[in-house]
Amino acid sequence: MSGVREISLKINGEAGSARVPERKNLVDFLREDVGLTGSHVGCEHGVCGACTLEVNGEMVRGCLMLAMQADGASVTTVEGLADSGRSAALREAFATRNALQCGYCTPGMLASALEYVEGGGAADRSAIREHLSGNYCRCTGYQAIVDAVCDLIEGREGA
Ligand code: FES
Ligand code: FES
């Protein structure tokens, strides 16, 4: 039988604590208990990437991590990436290139694309595709997403 755990963590820079069922995953905890619904849930099996968010500086699948495993961690959701300005240029590039349609994949796609850009990734279409291969999009055909990431990197290189 599973129980409830008390956890302390930082979410988007704010420290707090919560009581979480041992089996509740991180993305459900953030959406249902914290009210941060920016991260989406698709497959719940670590396949689609819709739930991608940052834990201790690394992008992870929020559906594959239990909330109690985030005890002591610093978690940044898509809301936090936006509020801090970290994703501003990327979101603008996505908008310019029409790199989203229904938007369901977009929070996770932005998180993974940001990981690529912040990691110093090159404006190399196949490398971008490879990096984003764990994020599924059923609308765009990926072309516009890759264009947006390329534009951003090329713009920075040319600046
Ligand atoms: S919902 Fe987490 S990878 Fe699909
Ligand atoms: S924009 Fe609809 S799934 Fe990607």
GROMACS .gro file of C-alpha atoms and ligand atoms in nm:
model
  167
    1MET     CA    1   0.000   0.000   0.000
    2SER     CA    2   0.136   0.342  -0.089
    3GLY     CA    3   0.123   0.640   0.143
    4VAL     CA    4   0.181   1.010   0.141
    5ARG     CA    5   0.515   1.190   0.164
    6GLU     CA    6   0.606   1.541   0.268
    7ILE     CA    7   0.837   1.703   0.014
    8SER     CA    8   1.016   2.037   0.000
    9LEU     CA    9   1.118   2.181  -0.332
   10LYS     CA   10   1.158   2.497  -0.535
   11ILE     CA   11   0.911   2.552  -0.815
   12ASN     CA   12   0.992   2.833  -1.055
   13GLY     CA   13   1.221   2.985  -0.795
   14GLU     CA   14   0.976   2.971  -0.505
   15ALA     CA   15   1.043   2.739  -0.214
   16GLY     CA   16   0.758   2.540  -0.070
   17SER     CA   17   0.647   2.208   0.064
   18ALA     CA   18   0.365   1.970  -0.007
   19ARG     CA   19   0.220   1.636   0.088
   20VAL     CA   20   0.208   1.407  -0.213
   21PRO     CA   21   0.086   1.054  -0.269
   22GLU     CA   22   0.389   0.831  -0.323
   23ARG     CA   23   0.265   0.721  -0.663
   24LYS     CA   24   0.178   1.062  -0.802
   25ASN     CA   25   0.402   1.168  -1.086
   26LEU     CA   26   0.564   1.510  -1.103
   27VAL     CA   27   0.364   1.653  -1.391
   28ASP     CA   28   0.031   1.553  -1.236
   29PHE     CA   29   0.143   1.705  -0.906
   30LEU     CA   30   0.235   2.032  -1.078
   31ARG     CA   31  -0.087   2.045  -1.277
   32GLU     CA   32  -0.334   1.925  -1.018
   33ASP     CA   33  -0.187   2.033  -0.685
   34VAL     CA   34   0.016   2.341  -0.776
   35GLY     CA   35  -0.206   2.468  -1.057
   36LEU     CA   36   0.074   2.491  -1.312
   37THR     CA   37  -0.107   2.350  -1.613
   38GLY     CA   38   0.143   2.466  -1.876
   39SER     CA   39   0.309   2.126  -1.898
   40HIS     CA   40   0.087   1.889  -2.090
   41VAL     CA   41   0.026   1.519  -2.049
   42GLY     CA   42   0.001   1.301  -2.356
   43CYS     CA   43   0.113   0.941  -2.336
   44GLU     CA   44   0.207   0.921  -1.966
   45HIS     CA   45   0.470   0.668  -2.067
   46GLY     CA   46   0.773   0.881  -2.146
   47VAL     CA   47   0.721   0.865  -2.522
   48CYS     CA   48   0.559   1.187  -2.648
   49GLY     CA   49   0.759   1.457  -2.465
   50ALA     CA   50   0.454   1.677  -2.393
   51CYS     CA   51   0.540   1.680  -2.020
   52THR     CA   52   0.905   1.789  -2.059
   53LEU     CA   53   1.019   2.024  -1.783
   54GLU     CA   54   1.339   2.113  -1.602
   55VAL     CA   55   1.458   1.955  -1.279
   56ASN     CA   56   1.791   2.071  -1.136
   57GLY     CA   57   1.895   2.213  -1.471
   58GLU     CA   58   1.809   1.905  -1.677
   59MET     CA   59   1.511   1.850  -1.899
   60VAL     CA   60   1.315   1.546  -1.786
   61ARG     CA   61   0.985   1.374  -1.857
   62GLY     CA   62   0.749   1.488  -1.585
   63CYS     CA   63   0.539   1.175  -1.630
   64LEU     CA   64   0.831   0.943  -1.560
   65MET     CA   65   0.935   1.106  -1.235
   66LEU     CA   66   0.745   1.073  -0.911
   67ALA     CA   67   0.668   1.397  -0.731
   68MET     CA   68   0.841   1.261  -0.421
   69GLN     CA   69   1.160   1.220  -0.626
   70ALA     CA   70   1.164   1.598  -0.664
   71ASP     CA   71   1.214   1.639  -0.289
   72GLY     CA   72   1.493   1.896  -0.248
   73ALA     CA   73   1.498   1.975  -0.620
   74SER     CA   74   1.458   2.293  -0.817
   75VAL     CA   75   1.183   2.253  -1.076
   76THR     CA   76   1.121   2.491  -1.363
   77THR     CA   77   0.806   2.457  -1.568
   78VAL     CA   78   0.719   2.618  -1.897
   79GLU     CA   79   0.561   2.899  -1.693
   80GLY     CA   80   0.891   2.956  -1.513
   81LEU     CA   81   1.084   2.952  -1.841
   82ALA     CA   82   0.849   3.221  -1.970
   83ASP     CA   83   0.841   3.435  -1.655
   84SER     CA   84   1.221   3.446  -1.630
   85GLY     CA   85   1.249   3.546  -1.995
   86ARG     CA   86   1.457   3.238  -2.078
   87SER     CA   87   1.217   3.117  -2.345
   88ALA     CA   88   1.116   3.461  -2.478
   89ALA     CA   89   1.326   3.459  -2.796
   90LEU     CA   90   1.234   3.099  -2.872
   91ARG     CA   91   0.863   3.164  -2.825
   92GLU     CA   92   0.892   3.460  -3.058
   93ALA     CA   93   1.070   3.244  -3.316
   94PHE     CA   94   0.796   2.980  -3.287
   95ALA     CA   95   0.529   3.246  -3.338
   96THR     CA   96   0.709   3.398  -3.637
   97ARG     CA   97   0.746   3.061  -3.806
   98ASN     CA   98   0.399   2.936  -3.713
   99ALA     CA   99   0.567   2.648  -3.537
  100LEU     CA  100   0.253   2.551  -3.350
  101GLN     CA  101  -0.102   2.469  -3.442
  102CYS     CA  102  -0.305   2.301  -3.166
  103GLY     CA  103  -0.024   2.381  -2.922
  104TYR     CA  104  -0.046   2.054  -2.735
  105CYS     CA  105   0.315   1.961  -2.792
  106THR     CA  106   0.441   2.318  -2.761
  107PRO     CA  107   0.536   2.342  -2.390
  108GLY     CA  108   0.746   2.027  -2.410
  109MET     CA  109   0.880   2.120  -2.751
  110LEU     CA  110   0.989   2.462  -2.623
  111ALA     CA  111   1.160   2.303  -2.323
  112SER     CA  112   1.354   2.057  -2.539
  113ALA     CA  113   1.437   2.321  -2.799
  114LEU     CA  114   1.559   2.554  -2.525
  115GLU     CA  115   1.783   2.277  -2.395
  116TYR     CA  116   1.934   2.256  -2.743
  117VAL     CA  117   1.980   2.630  -2.784
  118GLU     CA  118   2.117   2.689  -2.434
  119GLY     CA  119   2.348   2.393  -2.478
  120GLY     CA  120   2.515   2.571  -2.768
  121GLY     CA  121   2.355   2.358  -3.039
  122ALA     CA  122   2.435   2.450  -3.398
  123ALA     CA  123   2.192   2.568  -3.665
  124ASP     CA  124   2.209   2.220  -3.812
  125ARG     CA  125   1.871   2.091  -3.920
  126SER     CA  126   1.945   1.724  -3.872
  127ALA     CA  127   2.099   1.782  -3.527
  128ILE     CA  128   1.791   1.983  -3.426
  129ARG     CA  129   1.561   1.710  -3.554
  130GLU     CA  130   1.760   1.451  -3.366
  131HIS     CA  131   1.746   1.654  -3.044
  132LEU     CA  132   1.370   1.701  -3.077
  133SER     CA  133   1.303   1.343  -3.183
  134GLY     CA  134   1.160   1.261  -2.840
  135ASN     CA  135   0.895   1.530  -2.873
  136TYR     CA  136   0.601   1.433  -3.090
  137CYS     CA  137   0.397   1.683  -3.285
  138ARG     CA  138   0.088   1.570  -3.469
  139CYS     CA  139   0.019   1.899  -3.645
  140THR     CA  140   0.316   2.083  -3.789
  141GLY     CA  141   0.520   1.819  -3.965
  142TYR     CA  142   0.817   1.954  -3.764
  143GLN     CA  143   0.949   2.172  -4.049
  144ALA     CA  144   0.837   2.501  -3.897
  145ILE     CA  145   0.968   2.400  -3.554
  146VAL     CA  146   1.312   2.326  -3.695
  147ASP     CA  147   1.296   2.653  -3.891
  148ALA     CA  148   1.221   2.844  -3.569
  149VAL     CA  149   1.513   2.691  -3.380
  150CYS     CA  150   1.745   2.751  -3.678
  151ASP     CA  151   1.634   3.112  -3.711
  152LEU     CA  152   1.704   3.179  -3.347
  153ILE     CA  153   2.052   3.028  -3.354
  154GLU     CA  154   2.143   3.193  -3.685
  155GLY     CA  155   2.015   3.526  -3.555
  156ARG     CA  156   2.240   3.497  -3.251
  157GLU     CA  157   2.538   3.393  -3.459
  158GLY     CA  158   2.484   3.689  -3.690
  159ALA     CA  159   2.439   3.939  -3.407
  160FES     S1  160   0.320   1.252  -2.118
  160FES    FE1  161   0.525   1.233  -2.054
  160FES     S2  162   0.633   1.167  -2.231
  160FES    FE2  163   0.422   1.168  -2.292
  161FES     S1  164   0.110   2.176  -3.263
  161FES    FE1  165  -0.041   2.020  -3.236
  161FES     S2  166   0.074   1.851  -3.164
  161FES    FE2  167   0.225   1.997  -3.214
   0.00000   0.00000   0.00000
